[in-house]
PDB file of C-alpha atoms in Angstrom:
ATOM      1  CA  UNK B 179       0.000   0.000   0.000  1.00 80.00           C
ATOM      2  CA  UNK B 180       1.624   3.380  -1.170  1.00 85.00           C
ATOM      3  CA  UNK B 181      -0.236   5.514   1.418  1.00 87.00           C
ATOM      4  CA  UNK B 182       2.032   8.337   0.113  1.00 89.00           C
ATOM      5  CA  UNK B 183       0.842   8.364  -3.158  1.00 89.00           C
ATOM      6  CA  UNK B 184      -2.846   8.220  -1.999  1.00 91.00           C
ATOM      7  CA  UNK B 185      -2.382  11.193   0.182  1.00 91.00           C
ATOM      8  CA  UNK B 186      -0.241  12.859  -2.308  1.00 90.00           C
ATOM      9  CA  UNK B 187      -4.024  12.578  -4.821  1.00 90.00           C
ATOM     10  CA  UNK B 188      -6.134  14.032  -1.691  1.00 91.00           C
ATOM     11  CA  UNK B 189      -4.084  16.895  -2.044  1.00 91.00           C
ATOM     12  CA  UNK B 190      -4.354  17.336  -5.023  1.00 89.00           C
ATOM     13  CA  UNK B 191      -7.945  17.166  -5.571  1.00 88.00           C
ATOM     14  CA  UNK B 192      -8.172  18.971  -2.112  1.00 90.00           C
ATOM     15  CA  UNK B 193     -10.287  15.790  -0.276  1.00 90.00           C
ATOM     16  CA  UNK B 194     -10.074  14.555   3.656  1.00 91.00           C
ATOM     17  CA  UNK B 195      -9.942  11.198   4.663  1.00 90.00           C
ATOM     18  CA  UNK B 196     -13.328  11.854   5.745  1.00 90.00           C
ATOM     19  CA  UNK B 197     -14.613  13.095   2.438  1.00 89.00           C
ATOM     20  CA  UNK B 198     -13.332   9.367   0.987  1.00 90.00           C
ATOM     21  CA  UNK B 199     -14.851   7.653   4.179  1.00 89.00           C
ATOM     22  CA  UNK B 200     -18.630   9.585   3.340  1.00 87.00           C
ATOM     23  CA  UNK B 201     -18.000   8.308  -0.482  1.00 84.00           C
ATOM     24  CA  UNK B 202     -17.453   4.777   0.769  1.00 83.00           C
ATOM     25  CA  UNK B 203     -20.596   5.130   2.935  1.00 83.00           C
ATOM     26  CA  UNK B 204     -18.009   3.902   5.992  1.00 85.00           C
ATOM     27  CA  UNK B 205     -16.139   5.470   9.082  1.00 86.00           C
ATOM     28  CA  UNK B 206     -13.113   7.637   8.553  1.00 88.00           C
ATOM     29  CA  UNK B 207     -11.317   4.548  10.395  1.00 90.00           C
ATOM     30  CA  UNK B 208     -11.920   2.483   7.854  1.00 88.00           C
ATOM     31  CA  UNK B 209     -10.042   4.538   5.176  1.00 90.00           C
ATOM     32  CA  UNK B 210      -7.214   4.677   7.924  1.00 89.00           C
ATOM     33  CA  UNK B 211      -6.975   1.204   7.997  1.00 88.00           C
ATOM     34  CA  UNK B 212      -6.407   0.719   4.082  1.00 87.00           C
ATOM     35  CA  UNK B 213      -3.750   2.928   4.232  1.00 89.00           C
ATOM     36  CA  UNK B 214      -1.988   1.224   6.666  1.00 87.00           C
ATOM     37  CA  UNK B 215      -3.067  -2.150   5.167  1.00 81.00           C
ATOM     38  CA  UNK B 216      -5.065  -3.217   8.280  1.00 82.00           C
ATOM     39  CA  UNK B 217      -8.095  -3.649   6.220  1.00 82.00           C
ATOM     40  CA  UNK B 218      -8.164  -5.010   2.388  1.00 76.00           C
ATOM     41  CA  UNK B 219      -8.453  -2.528  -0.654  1.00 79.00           C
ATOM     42  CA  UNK B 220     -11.696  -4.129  -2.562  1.00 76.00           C
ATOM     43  CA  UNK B 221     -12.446  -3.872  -5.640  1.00 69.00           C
ATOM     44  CA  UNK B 222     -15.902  -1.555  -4.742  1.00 72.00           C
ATOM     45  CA  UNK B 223     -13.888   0.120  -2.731  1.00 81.00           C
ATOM     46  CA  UNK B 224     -11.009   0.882  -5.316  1.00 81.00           C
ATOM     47  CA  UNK B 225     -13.606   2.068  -7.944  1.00 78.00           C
ATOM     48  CA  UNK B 226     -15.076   5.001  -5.231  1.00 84.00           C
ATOM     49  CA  UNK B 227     -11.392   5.824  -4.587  1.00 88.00           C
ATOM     50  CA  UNK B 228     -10.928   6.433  -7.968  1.00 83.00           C
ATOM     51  CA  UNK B 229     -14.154   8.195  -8.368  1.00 83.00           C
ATOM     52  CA  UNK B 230     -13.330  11.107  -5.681  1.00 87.00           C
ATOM     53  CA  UNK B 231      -9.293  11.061  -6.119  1.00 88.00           C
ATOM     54  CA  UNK B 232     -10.435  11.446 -10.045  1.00 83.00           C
ATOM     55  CA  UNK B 233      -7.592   8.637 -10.813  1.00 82.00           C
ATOM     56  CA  UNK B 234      -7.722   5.546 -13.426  1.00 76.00           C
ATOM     57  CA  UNK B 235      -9.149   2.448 -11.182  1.00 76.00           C
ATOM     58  CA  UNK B 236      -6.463   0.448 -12.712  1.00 73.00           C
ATOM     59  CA  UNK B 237      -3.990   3.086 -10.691  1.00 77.00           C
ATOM     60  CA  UNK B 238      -5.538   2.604  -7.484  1.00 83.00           C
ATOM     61  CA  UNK B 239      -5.414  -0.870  -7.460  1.00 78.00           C
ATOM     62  CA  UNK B 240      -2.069  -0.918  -8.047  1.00 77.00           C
ATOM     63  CA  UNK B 241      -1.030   1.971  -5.416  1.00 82.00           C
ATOM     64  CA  UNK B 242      -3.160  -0.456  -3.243  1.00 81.00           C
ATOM     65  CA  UNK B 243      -0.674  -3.763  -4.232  1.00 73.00           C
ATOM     66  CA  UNK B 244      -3.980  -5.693  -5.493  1.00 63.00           C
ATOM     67  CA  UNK B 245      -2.900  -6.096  -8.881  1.00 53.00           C
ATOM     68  CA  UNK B 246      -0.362  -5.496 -11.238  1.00 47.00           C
ATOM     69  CA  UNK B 247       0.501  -6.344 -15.232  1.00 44.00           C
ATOM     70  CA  UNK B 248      -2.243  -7.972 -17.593  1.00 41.00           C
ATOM     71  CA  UNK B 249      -5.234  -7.680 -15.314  1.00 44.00           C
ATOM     72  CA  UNK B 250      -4.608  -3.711 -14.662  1.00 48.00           C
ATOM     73  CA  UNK B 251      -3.983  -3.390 -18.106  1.00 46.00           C
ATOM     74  CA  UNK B 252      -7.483  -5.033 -19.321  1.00 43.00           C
ATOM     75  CA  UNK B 253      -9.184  -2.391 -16.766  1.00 45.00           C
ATOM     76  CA  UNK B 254      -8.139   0.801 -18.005  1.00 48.00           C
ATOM     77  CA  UNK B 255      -6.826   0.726 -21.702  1.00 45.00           C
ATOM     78  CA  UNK B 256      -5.770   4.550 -20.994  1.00 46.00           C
ATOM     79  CA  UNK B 257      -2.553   2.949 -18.769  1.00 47.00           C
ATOM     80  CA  UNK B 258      -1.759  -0.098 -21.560  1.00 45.00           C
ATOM     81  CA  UNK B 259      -2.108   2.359 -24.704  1.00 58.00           C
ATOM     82  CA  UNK B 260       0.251   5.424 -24.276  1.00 82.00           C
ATOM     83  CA  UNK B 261       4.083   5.859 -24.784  1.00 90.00           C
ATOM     84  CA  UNK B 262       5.075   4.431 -21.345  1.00 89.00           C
ATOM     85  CA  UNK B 263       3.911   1.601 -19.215  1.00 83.00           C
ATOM     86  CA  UNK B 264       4.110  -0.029 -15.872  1.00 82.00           C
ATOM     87  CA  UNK B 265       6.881  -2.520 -16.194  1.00 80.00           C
ATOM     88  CA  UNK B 266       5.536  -6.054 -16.048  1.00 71.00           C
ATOM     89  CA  UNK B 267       7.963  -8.595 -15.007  1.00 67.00           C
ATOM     90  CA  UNK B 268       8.417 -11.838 -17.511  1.00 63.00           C
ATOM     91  CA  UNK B 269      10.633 -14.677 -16.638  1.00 50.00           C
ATOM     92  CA  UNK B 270      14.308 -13.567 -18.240  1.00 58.00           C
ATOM     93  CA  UNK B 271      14.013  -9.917 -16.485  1.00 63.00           C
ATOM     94  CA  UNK B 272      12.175 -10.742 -13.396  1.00 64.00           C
ATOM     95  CA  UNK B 273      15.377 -10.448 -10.873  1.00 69.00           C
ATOM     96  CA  UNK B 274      17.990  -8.075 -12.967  1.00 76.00           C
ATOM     97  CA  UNK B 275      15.456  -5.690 -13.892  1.00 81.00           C
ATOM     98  CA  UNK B 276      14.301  -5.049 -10.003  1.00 83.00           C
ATOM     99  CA  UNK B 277      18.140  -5.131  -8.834  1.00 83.00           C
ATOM    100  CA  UNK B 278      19.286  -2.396 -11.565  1.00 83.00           C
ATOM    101  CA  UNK B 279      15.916  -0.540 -10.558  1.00 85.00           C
ATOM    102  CA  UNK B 280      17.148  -0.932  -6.329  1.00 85.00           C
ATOM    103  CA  UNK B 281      20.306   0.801  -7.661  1.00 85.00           C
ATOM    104  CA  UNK B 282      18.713   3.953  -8.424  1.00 85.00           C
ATOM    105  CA  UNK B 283      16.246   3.920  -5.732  1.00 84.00           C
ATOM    106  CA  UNK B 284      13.201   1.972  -6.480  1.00 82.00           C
ATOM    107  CA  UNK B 285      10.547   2.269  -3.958  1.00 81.00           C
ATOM    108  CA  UNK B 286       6.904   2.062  -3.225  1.00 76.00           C
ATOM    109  CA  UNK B 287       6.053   5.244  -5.039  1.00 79.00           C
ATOM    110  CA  UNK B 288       9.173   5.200  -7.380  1.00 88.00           C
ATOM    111  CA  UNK B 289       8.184   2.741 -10.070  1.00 86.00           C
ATOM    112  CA  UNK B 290       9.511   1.108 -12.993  1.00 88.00           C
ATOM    113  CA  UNK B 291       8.213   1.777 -16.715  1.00 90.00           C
ATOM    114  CA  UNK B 292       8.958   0.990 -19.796  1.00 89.00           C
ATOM    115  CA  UNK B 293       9.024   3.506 -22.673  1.00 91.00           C
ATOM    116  CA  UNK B 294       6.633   2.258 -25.994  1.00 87.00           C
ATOM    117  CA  UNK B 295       7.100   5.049 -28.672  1.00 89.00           C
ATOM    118  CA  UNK B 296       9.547   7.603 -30.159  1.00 90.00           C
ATOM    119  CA  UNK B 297       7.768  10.724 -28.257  1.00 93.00           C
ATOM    120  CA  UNK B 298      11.102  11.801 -26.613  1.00 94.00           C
ATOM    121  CA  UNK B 299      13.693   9.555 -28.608  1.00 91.00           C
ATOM    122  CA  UNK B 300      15.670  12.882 -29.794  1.00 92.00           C
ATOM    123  CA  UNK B 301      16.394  13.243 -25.654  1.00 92.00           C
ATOM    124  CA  UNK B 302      17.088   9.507 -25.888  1.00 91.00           C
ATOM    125  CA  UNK B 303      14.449   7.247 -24.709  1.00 93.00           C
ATOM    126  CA  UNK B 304      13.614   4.550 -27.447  1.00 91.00           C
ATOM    127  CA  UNK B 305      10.846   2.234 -27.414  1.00 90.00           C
ATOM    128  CA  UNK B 306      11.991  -0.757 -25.187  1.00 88.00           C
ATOM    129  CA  UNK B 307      14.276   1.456 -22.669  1.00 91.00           C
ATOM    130  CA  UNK B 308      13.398   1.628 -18.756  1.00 92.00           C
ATOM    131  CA  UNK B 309      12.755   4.195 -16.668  1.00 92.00           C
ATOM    132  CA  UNK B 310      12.009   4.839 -12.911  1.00 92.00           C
ATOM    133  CA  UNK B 311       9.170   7.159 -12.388  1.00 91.00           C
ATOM    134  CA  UNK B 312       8.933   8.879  -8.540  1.00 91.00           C
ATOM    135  CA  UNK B 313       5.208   9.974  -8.613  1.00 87.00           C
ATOM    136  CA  UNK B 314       6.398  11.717  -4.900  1.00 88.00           C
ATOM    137  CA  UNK B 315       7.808  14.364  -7.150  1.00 89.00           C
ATOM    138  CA  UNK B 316       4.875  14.485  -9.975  1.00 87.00           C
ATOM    139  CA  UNK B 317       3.896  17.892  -8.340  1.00 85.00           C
ATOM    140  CA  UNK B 318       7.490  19.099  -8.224  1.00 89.00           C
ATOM    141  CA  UNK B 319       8.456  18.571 -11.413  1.00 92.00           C
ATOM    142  CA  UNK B 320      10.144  21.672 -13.263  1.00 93.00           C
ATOM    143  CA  UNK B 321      10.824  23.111 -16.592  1.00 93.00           C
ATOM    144  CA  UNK B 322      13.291  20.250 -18.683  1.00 94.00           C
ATOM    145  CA  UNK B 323      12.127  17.895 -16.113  1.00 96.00           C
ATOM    146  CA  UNK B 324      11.043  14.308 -18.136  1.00 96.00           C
ATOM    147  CA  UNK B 325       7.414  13.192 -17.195  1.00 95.00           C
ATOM    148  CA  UNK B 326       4.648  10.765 -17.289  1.00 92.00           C
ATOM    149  CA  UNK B 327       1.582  12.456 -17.733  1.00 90.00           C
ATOM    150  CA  UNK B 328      -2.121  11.352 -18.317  1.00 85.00           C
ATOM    151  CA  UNK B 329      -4.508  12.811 -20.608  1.00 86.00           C
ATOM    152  CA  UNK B 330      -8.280  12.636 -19.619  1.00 78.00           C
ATOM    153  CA  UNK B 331     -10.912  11.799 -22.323  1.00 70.00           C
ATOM    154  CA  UNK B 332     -14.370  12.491 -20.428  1.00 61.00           C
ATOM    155  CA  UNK B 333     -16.172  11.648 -23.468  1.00 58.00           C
ATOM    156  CA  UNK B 334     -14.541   8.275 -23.511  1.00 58.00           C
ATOM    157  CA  UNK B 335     -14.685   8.030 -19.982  1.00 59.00           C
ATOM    158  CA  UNK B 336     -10.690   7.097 -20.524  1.00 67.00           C
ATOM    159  CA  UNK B 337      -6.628   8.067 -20.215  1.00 74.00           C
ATOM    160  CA  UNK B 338      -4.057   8.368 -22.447  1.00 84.00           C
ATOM    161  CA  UNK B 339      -0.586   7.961 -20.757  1.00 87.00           C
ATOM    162  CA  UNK B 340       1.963   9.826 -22.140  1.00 92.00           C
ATOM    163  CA  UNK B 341       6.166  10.548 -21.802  1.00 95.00           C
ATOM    164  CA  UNK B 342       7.221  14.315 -22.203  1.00 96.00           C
ATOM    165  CA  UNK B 343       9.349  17.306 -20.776  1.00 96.00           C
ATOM    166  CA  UNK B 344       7.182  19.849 -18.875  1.00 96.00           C
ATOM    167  CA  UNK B 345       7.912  23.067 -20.123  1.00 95.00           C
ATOM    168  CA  UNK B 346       5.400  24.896 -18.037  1.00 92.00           C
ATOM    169  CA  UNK B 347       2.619  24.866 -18.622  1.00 94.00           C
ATOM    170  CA  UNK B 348       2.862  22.559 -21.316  1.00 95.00           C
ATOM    171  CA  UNK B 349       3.981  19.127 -21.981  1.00 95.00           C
ATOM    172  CA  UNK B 350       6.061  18.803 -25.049  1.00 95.00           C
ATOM    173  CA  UNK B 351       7.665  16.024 -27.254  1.00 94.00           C
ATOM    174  CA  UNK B 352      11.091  15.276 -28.220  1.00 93.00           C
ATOM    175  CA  UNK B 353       9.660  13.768 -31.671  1.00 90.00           C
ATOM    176  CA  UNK B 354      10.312  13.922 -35.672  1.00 86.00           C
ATOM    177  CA  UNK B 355       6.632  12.697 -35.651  1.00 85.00           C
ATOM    178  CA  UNK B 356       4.142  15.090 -36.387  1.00 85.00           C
ATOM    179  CA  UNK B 357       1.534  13.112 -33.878  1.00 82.00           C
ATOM    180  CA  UNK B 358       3.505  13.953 -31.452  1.00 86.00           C
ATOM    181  CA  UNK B 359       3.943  18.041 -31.673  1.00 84.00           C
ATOM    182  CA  UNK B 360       0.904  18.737 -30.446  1.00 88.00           C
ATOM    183  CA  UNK B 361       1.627  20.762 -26.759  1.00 91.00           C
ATOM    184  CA  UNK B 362      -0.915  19.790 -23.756  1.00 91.00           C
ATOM    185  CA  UNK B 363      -1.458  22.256 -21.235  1.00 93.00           C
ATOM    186  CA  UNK B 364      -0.896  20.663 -17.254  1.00 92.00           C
ATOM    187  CA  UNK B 365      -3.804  22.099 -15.810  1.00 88.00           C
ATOM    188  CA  UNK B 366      -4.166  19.254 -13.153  1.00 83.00           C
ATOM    189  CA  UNK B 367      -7.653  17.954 -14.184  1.00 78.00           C
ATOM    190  CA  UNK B 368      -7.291  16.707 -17.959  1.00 83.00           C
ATOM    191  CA  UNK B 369      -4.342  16.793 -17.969  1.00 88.00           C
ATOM    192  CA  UNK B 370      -2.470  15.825 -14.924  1.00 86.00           C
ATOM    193  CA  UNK B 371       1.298  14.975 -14.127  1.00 90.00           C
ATOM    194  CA  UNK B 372       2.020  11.363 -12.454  1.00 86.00           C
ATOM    195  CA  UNK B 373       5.470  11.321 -11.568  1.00 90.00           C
ATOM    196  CA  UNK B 374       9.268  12.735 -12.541  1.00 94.00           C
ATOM    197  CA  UNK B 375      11.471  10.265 -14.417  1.00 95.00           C
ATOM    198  CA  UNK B 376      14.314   9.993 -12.301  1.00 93.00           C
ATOM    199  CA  UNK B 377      16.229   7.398 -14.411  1.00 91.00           C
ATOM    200  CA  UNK B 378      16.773   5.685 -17.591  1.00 91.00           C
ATOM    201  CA  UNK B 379      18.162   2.493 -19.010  1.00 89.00           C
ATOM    202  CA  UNK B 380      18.893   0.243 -21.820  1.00 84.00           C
ATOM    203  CA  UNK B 381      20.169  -3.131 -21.658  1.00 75.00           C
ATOM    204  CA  UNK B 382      20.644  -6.238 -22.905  1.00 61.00           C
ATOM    205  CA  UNK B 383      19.949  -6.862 -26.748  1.00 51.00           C
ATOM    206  CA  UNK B 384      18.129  -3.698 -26.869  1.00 46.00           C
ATOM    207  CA  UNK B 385      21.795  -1.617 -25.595  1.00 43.00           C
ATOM    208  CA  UNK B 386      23.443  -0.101 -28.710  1.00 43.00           C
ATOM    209  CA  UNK B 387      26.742   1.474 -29.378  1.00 45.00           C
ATOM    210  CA  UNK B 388      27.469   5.172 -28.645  1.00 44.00           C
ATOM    211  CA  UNK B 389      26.599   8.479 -31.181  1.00 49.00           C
ATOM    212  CA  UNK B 390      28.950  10.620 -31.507  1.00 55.00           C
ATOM    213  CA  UNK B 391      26.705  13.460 -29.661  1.00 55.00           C
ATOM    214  CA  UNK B 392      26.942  10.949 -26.884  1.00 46.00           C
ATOM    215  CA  UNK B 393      30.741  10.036 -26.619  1.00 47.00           C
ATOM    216  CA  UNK B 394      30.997  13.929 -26.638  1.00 53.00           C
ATOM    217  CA  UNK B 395      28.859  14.188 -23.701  1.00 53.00           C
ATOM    218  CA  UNK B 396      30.226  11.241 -21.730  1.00 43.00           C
ATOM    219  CA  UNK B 397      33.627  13.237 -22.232  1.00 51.00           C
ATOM    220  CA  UNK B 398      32.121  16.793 -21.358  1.00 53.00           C
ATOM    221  CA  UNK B 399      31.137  14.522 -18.219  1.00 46.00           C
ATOM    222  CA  UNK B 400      34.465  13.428 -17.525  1.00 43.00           C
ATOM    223  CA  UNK B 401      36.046  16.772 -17.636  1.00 47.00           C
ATOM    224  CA  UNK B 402      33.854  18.625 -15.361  1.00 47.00           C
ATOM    225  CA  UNK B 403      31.594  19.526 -18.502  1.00 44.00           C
ATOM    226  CA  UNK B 404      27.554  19.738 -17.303  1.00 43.00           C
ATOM    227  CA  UNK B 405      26.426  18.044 -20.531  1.00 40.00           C
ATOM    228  CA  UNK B 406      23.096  18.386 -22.139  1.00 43.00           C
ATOM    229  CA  UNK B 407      21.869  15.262 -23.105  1.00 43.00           C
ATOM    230  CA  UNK B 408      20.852  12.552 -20.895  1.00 43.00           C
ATOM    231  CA  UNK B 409      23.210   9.778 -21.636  1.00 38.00           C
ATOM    232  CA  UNK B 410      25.904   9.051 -18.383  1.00 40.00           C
ATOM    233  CA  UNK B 411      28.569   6.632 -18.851  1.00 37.00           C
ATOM    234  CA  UNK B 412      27.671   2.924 -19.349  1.00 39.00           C
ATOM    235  CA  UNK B 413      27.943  -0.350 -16.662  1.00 38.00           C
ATOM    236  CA  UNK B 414      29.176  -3.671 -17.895  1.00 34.00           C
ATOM    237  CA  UNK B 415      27.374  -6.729 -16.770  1.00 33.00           C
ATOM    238  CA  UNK B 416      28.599 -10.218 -16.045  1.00 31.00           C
ATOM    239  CA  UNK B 417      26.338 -12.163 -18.575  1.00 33.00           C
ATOM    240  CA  UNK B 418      27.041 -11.385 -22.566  1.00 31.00           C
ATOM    241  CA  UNK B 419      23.749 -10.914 -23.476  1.00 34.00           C
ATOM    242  CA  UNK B 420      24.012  -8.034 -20.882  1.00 38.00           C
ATOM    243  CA  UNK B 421      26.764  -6.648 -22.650  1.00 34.00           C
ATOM    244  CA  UNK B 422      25.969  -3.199 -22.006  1.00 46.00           C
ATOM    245  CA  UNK B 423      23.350  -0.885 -19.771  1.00 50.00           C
ATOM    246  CA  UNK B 424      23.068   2.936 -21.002  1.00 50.00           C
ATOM    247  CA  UNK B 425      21.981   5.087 -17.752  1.00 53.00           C
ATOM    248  CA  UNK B 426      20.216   8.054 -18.820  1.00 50.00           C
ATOM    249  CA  UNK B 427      18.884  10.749 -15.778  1.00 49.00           C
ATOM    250  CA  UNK B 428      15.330  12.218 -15.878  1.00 46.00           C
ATOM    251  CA  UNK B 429      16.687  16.122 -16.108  1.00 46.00           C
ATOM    252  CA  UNK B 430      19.453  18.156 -17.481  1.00 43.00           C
ATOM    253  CA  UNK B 431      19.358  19.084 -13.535  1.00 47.00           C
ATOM    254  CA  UNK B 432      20.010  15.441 -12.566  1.00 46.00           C
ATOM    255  CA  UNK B 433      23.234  15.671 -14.387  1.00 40.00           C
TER     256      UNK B 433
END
């Protein structure tokens, strides 16, 4: 249970505890007890969460630890269809993955994703790469910071997730695509900042060899250069189809 996070929405949307507890028809106790997992988040319950924090049920449940991969996925398309999503563990990356993720600070709250599109592949994340998202800092994000975002369809009654740099007020991509040049204005209700990427990585037979831009960076690094792309210098593994991990950070203020 990431009672953090859920606290971190009630402030957001500017609810009590004991505006949840009248929604769930219960004692403020009760919602107490969730958070500190004396009591079980249902599935009733999850859906009145999300109707009052104004969140995708499929992200409560999962703040909640009641489910995770597939079965979130197939309850709110918004989270599956987007340019990032949760990381879902399969059997070759079920233990490296969460060890390289420990290394920068994975936590309940700072969660792994993995990048689908192109939307900021000019600041370096390519489809396949991993990131660590801190949703602690999604209201603390600043201009250059990398974020995922979600964009509310009412109509639909859905969410698009989505990976860009906050330029405030907007959200804008790091794309050749014209799809992706359209700007969405953060105004915290259709459009609403989830958390800071913090981290980046590449590994395994998805790691590739160095630009030039990027050996130029590594070396601006080196010599006490602040660079300005996202690429830091690269880990070698002990297995060879791990030959190489690229770290990237989630700001040019990171570096």
């Amino acid at each position: 249970m990431d009672d953090k996070w859920f606290k971190q929405q009630q402030k957001r949307v500017g609810v009590t505890a004991e505006d949840i507890a009248r929604h769930l028809g219960r004692d403020r106790s009760v919602v107490s007890k969730i958070y500190t997992g004396q009591r079980s988040m249902t599935l009733d319950f999850a859906r009145k969460f999300a109707e009052v924090l104004d969140v995708p049920l499929a992200e409560v449940l999962e703040r909640a630890g009641v489910g995770t991969g597939v079965e979130l996925k197939s309850m709110a398309p918004g989270i599956s269809e987007g340019d990032a999503v949760p990381w879902s563990p399969k059997e070759n990356d079920r233990r490296r993955t969460p060890t390289i993720a420990e290394a920068f600070g994975a936590s309940a709250g700072v969660d792994i994703w993995r990048v689908q599109t192109g939307s900021m592949a000019l600041q370096g994340y390519m489809p396949g790469d991993y990131m660590l998202v801190d949703t602690h800092q999604a209201e603390r994000a600043k201009n250059g910071d990398v974020v995922v975002a979600q964009i509310f369809d009412n109509a639909k009654n859905r969410a698009v997730t989505v990976l860009r740099r906050l330029e405030t007020p907007v959200l804008v991509a790091a794309s050749m695509e014209p799809g992706d040049r359209r700007v969405h204005v953060v105004d915290g209700i259709n459009v609403v900042v989830r958390g800071k990427v913090i981290a980046s990585w590449r590994m395994g037979d998805e790691a590739r060899k160095l630009s030039e831009d990027e050996v130029r960076a590594i070396n601006q690094s080196a010599h006490g250069i602040k660079s300005t792309g996202p690429i830091r210098p690269k880990l070698t593994t002990r297995r060879k189809i791990d030959t190489d991990i690229w770290i990237a950070g989630g700001s040019s203020e990171d570096q």
